[in-house]
Short mmCIF file of C-alpha atoms in Angstrom, two decimals:
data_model
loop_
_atom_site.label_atom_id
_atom_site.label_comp_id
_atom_site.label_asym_id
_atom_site.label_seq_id
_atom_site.Cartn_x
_atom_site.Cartn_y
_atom_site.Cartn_z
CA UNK S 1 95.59 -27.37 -31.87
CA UNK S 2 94.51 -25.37 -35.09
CA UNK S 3 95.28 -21.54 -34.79
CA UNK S 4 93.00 -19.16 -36.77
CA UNK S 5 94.85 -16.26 -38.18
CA UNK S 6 92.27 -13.55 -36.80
CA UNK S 7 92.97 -14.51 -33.56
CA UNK S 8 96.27 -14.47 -33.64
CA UNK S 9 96.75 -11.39 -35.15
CA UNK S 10 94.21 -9.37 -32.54
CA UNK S 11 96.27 -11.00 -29.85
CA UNK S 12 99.56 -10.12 -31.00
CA UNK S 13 98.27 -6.01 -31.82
CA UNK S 14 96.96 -6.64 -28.34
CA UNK S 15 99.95 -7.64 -26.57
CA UNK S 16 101.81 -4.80 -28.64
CA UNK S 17 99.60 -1.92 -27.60
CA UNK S 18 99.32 -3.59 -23.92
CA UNK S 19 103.80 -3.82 -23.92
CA UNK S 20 104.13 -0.40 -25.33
CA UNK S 21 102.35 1.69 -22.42
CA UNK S 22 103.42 0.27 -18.90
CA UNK S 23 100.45 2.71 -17.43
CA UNK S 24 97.46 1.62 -20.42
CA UNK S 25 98.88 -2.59 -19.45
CA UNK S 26 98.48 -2.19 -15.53
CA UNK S 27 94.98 -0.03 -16.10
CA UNK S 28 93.70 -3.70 -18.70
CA UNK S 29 94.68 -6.28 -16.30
CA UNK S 30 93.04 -3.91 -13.27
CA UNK S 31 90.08 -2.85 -15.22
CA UNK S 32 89.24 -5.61 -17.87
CA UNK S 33 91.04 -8.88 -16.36
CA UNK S 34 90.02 -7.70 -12.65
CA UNK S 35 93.81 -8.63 -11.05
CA UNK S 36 95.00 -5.95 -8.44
CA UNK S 37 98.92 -4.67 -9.15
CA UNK S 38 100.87 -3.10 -11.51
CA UNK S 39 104.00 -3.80 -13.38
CA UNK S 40 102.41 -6.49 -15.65
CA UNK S 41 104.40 -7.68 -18.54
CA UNK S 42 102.71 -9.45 -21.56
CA UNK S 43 104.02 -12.10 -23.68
CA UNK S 44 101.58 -14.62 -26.82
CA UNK S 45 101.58 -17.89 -27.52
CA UNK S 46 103.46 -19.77 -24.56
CA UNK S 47 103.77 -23.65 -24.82
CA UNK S 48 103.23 -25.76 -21.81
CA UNK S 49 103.92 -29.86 -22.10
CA UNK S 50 101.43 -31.43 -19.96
CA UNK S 51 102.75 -34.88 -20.19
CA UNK S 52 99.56 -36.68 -20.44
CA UNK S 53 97.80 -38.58 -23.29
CA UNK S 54 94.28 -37.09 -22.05
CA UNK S 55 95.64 -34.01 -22.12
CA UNK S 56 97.61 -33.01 -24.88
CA UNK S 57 99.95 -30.00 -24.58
CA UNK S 58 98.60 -26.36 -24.72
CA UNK S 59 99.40 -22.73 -26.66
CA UNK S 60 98.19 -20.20 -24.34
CA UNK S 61 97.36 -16.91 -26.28
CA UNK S 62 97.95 -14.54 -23.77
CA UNK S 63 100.17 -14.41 -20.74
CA UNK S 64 100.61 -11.74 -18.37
CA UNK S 65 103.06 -11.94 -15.37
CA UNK S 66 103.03 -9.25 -12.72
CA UNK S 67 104.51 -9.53 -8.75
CA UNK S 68 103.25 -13.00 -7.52
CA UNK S 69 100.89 -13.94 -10.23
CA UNK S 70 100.59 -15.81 -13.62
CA UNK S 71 97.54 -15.51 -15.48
CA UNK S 72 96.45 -17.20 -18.48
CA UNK S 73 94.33 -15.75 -21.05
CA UNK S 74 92.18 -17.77 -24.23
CA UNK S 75 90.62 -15.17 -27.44
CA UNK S 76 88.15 -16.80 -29.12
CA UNK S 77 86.68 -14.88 -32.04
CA UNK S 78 84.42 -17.09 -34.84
CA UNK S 79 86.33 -20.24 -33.05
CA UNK S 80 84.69 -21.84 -29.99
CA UNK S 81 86.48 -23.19 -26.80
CA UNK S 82 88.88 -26.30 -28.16
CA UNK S 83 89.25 -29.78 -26.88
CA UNK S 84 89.16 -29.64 -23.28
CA UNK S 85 90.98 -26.31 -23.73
CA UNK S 86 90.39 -24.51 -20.12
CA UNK S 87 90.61 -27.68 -17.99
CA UNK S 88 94.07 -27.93 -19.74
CA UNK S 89 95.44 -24.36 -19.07
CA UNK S 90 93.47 -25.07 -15.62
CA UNK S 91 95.82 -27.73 -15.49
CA UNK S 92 98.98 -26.01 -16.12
CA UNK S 93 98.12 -22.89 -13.83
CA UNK S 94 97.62 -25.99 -10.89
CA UNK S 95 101.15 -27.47 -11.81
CA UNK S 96 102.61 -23.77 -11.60
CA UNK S 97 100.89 -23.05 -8.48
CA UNK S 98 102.38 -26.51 -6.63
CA UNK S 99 105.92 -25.68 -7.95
CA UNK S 100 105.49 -22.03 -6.16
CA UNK S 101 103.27 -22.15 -3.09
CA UNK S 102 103.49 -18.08 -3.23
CA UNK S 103 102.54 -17.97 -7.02
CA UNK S 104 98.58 -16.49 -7.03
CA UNK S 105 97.18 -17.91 -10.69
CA UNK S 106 94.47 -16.63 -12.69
CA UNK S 107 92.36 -18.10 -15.71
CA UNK S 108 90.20 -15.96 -18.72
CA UNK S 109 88.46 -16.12 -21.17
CA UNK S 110 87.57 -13.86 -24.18
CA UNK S 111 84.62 -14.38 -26.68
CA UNK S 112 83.67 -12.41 -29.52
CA UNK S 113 80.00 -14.05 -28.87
CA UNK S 114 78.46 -14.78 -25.58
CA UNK S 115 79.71 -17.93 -24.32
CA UNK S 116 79.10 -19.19 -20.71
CA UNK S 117 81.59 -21.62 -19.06
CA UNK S 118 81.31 -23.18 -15.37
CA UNK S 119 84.82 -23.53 -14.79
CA UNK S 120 85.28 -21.73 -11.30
CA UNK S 121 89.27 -22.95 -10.92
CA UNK S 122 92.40 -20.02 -10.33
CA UNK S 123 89.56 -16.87 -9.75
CA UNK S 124 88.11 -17.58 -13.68
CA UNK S 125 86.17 -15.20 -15.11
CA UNK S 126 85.13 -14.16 -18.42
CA UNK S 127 84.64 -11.02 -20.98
CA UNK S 128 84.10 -10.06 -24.17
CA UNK S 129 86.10 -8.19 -27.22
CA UNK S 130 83.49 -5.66 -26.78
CA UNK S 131 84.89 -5.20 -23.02
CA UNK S 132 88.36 -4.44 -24.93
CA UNK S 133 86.81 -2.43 -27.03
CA UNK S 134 85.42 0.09 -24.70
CA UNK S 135 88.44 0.34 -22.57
CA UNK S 136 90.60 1.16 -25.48
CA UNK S 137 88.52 4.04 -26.29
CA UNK S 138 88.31 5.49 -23.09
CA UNK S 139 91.96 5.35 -22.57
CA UNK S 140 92.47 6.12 -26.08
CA UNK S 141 95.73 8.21 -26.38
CA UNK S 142 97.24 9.89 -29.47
CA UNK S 143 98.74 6.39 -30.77
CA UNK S 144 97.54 5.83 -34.30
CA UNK S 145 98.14 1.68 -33.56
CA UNK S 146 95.05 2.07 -31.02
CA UNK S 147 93.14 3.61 -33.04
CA UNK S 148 93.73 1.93 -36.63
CA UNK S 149 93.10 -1.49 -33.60
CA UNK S 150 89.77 0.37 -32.60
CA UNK S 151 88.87 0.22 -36.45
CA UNK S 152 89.91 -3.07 -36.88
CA UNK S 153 87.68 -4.93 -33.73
CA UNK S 154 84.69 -2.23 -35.21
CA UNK S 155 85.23 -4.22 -38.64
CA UNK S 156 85.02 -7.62 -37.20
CA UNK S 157 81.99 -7.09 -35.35
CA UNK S 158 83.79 -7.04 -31.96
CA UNK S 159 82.82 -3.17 -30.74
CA UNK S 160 79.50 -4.78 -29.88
CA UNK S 161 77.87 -1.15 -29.71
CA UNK S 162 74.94 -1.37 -27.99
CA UNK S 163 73.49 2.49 -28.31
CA UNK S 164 70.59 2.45 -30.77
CA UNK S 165 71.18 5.91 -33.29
CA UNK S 166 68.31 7.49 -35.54
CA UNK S 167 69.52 5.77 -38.38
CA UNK S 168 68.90 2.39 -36.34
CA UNK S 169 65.36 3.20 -35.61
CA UNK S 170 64.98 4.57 -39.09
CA UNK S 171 66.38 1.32 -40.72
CA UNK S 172 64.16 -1.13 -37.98
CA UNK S 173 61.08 0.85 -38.82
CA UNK S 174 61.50 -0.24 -42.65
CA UNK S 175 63.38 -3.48 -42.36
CA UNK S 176 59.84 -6.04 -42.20
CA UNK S 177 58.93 -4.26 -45.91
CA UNK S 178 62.36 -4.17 -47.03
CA UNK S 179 62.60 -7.98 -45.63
CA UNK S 180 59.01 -8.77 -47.56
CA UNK S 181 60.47 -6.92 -50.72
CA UNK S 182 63.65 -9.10 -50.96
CA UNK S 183 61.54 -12.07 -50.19
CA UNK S 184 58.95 -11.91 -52.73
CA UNK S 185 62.11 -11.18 -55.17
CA UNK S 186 63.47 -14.47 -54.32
CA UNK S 187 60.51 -16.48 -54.68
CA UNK S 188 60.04 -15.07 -58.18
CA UNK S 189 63.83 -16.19 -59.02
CA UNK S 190 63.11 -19.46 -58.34
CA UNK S 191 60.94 -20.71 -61.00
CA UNK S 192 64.06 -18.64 -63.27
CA UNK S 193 66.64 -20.31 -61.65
CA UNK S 194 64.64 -23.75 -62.62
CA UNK S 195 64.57 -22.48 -65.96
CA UNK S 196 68.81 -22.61 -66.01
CA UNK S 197 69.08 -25.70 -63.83
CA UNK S 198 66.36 -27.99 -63.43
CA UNK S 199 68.00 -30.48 -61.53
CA UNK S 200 68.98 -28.40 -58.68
CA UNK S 201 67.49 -28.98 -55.20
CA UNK S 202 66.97 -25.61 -53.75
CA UNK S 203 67.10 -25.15 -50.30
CA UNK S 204 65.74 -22.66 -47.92
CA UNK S 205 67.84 -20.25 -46.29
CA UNK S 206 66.84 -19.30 -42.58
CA UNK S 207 67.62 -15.78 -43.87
CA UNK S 208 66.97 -14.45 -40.21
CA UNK S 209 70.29 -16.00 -39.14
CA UNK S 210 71.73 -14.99 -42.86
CA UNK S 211 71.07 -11.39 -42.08
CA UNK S 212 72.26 -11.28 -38.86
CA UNK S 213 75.58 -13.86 -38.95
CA UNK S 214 76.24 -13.48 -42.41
CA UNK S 215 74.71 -9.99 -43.57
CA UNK S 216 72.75 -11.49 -46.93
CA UNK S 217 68.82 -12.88 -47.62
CA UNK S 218 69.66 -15.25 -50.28
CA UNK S 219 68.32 -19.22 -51.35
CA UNK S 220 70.65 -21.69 -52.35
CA UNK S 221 71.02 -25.10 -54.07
CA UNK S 222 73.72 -27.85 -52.33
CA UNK S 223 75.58 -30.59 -54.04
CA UNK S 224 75.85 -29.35 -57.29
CA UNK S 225 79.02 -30.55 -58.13
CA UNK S 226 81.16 -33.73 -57.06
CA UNK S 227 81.17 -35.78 -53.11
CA UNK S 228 81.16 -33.18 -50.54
CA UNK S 229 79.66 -29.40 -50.15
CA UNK S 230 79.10 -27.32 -53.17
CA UNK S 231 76.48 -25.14 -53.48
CA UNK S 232 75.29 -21.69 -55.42
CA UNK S 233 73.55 -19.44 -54.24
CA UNK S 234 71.41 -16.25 -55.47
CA UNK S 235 70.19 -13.36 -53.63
CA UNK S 236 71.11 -9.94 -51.80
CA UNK S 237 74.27 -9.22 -49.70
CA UNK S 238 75.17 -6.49 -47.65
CA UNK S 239 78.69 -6.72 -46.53
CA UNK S 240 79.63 -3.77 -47.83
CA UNK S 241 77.28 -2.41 -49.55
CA UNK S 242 73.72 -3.83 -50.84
CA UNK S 243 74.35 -5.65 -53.98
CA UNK S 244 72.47 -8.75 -56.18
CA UNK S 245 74.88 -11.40 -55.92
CA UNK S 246 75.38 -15.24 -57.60
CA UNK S 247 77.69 -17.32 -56.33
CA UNK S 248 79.41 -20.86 -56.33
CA UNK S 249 81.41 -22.03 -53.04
CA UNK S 250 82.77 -25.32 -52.46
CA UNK S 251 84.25 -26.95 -49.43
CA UNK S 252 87.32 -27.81 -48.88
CA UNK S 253 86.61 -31.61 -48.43
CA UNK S 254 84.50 -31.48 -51.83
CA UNK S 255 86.47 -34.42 -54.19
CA UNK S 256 86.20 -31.52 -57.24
CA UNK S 257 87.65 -28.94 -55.63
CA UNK S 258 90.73 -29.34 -57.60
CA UNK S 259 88.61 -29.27 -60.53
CA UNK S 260 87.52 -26.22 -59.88
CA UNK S 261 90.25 -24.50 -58.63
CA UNK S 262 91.55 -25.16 -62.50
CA UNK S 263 88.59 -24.25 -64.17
CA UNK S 264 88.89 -20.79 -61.86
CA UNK S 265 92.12 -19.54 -63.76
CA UNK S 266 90.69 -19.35 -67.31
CA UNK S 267 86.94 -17.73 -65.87
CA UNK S 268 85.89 -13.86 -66.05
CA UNK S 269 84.00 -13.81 -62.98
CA UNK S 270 85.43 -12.78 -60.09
CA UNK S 271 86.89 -15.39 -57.75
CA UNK S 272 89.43 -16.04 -54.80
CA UNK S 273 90.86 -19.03 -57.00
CA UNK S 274 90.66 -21.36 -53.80
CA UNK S 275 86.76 -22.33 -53.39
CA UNK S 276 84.87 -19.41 -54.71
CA UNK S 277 83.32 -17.43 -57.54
CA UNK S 278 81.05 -14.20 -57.76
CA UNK S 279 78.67 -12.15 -60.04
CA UNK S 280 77.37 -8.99 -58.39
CA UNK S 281 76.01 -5.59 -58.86
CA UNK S 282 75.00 -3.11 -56.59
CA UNK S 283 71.30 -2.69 -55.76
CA UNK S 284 71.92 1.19 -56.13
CA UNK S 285 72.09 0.86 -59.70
CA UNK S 286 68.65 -0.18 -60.58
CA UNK S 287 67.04 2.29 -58.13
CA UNK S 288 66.31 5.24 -60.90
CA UNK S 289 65.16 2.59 -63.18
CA UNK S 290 61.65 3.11 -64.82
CA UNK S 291 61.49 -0.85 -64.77
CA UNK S 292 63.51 -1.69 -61.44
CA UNK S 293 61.49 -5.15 -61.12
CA UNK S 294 61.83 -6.22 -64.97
CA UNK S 295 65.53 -4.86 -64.69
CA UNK S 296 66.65 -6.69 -61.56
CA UNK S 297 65.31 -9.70 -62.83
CA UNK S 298 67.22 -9.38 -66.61
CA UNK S 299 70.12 -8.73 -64.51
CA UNK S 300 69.56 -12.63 -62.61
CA UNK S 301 68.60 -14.25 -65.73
CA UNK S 302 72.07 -12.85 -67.17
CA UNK S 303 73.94 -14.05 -64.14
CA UNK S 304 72.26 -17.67 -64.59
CA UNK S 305 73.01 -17.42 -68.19
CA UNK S 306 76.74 -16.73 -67.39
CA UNK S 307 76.72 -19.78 -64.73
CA UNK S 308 75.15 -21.89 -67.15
CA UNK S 309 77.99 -21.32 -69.66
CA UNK S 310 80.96 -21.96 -67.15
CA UNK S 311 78.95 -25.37 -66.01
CA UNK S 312 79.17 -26.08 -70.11
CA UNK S 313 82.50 -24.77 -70.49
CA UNK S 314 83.35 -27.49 -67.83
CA UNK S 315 82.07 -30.49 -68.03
CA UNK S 316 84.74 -32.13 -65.97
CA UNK S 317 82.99 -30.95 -62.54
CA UNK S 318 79.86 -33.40 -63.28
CA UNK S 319 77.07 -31.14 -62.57
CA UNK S 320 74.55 -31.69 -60.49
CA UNK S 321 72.36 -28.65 -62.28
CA UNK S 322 71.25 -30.16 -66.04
#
């Protein structure tokens, strides 16, 4: 099974906070998990052999224990449900339950996104990180772990706040010109961008889904370099803050990607020297500009410029651009 690091880590911080406060563990299970009884005891990452070639064996993230009961909890965050994942634990809780007629089991599941399953097997019900989320905060104690947590599931989009504030309505009310702003900024890149590399096959972004899964309006060009994903892509981002951004990421799978990762450690721009590379400057600086249009576009044309030279610089990657 392949483990993603963000969910093991909110699973572990959860089982730590859950351990540390016997009243804040039995309050979860009763209030979030919906299991009657107190005394629960949490533990991560149990292994259970199934001993079948259909089913392979199973890492359950969560399991709490209390008087009489097992259950068996799955966190997904950006991951969906694995390969036959809750049949399997399904499995296991059924093997558990035959060995100990008194033993009362219990399945879950927790998504980041919304995520319906039928399974209807050991009482199984699901939530959602936001449902963690809210209880922490209205238990929320004095511990500085819960709340540097709270911060933490806030950052990765797991808070789910649904309670619109005036700066909401404020920013909805503007986002259709803002969205027609960065849009007519794009289409005038492109015939720029053609100017730099007239081979490249632009694609369209459905910048809809950008903004809302990925926080950027942007266009792109694939298979610019070597077998396998590679693209680079222009346009705004707003992770952190609104900023004009150029870019190069390759897959993992792309047959340069060594290539690249060499011609990373010798290159200005800023980079994670695995399968990216970055030019960016915040939008904010071009807003007191006499010539904001003329200025943002300089500021691409420079960026291209600068792309153009590492694609010359290395000619080992084959380019796809020229």
């Amino acid at each position: 099974m392949i483990r993603t690091p963000l969910e093991d880590f909110t699973t572990e911080i959860l089982a730590g906070i859950l351990s540390a406060d016997i009243a804040l563990g039995d309050a979860f299970v009763n209030t979030v998990l919906k299991i009657p009884g107190n005394g629960f005891t949490f533990s991560t990452q149990e292994c259970y052999d199934l001993l079948d070639d259909k089913f392979p064996d199973c890492r359950v993230d969560l399991v709490v224990r209390g008087q009489g009961l097992i259950c068996f909890v799955e966190h997904k965050v950006e991951s969906r449900e694995g390969y036959v994942q809750l049949e399997r634990y399904s499995r296991v809780l059924s093997h558990l339950a035959e060995a100990d007629a008194d033993l009362n089991t219990y399945l879950r599941y927790c998504t980041k996104y919304y995520d319906l399953k039928s399974a209807t097997a050991h009482s199984f019900q699901q939530f959602r990180w936001a449902d963690v989320y809210r209880f922490l905060v209205s238990h929320q104690t004095d511990s500085d772990l819960i709340r540097d947590y709270l911060g933490f599931l806030k950052k990765h989009d797991m808070s789910d706040e649904m309670n619109f504030t005036i700066t909401d309505l404020m920013t909805l009310q503007g986002l259709p010109t803002v969205a027609k702003k960065m849009d007519r900024y794009l289409a005038k890149l492109r015939p720029l961008f053609h100017q730099f590399f007239p081979l490249a096959k632009i694609k369209d972004s459905n910048n809809l889904h950008q903004l809302t899964n990925n926080s950027r309006f942007v266009f792109h060009a694939d298979s610019i370099f070597g077998e396998g994903y590679a693209e680079l892509g222009v346009g705004f981002d707003f992770d952190e803050t609104v900023q004009l951004k150029v870019w190069i990421w390759v897959n993992d799978k792309n047959s340069s990607l060594k290539l690249f990762q060499q011609a990373l450690r010798s290159t200005e721009f800023a980079n994670n020297g695995k399968n990216w590379l970055g030019i960016y400057k915040p939008l904010s600086d071009f807003v007191s500009a006499e010539l904001m249009e003329e200025q943002i576009e300089a500021w691409f044309a420079a960026s291209f410029a600068a792309v153009k030279r590492f694609s010359d610089e290395h000619p080992e990657l084959v380019w796809n651009l020229l």
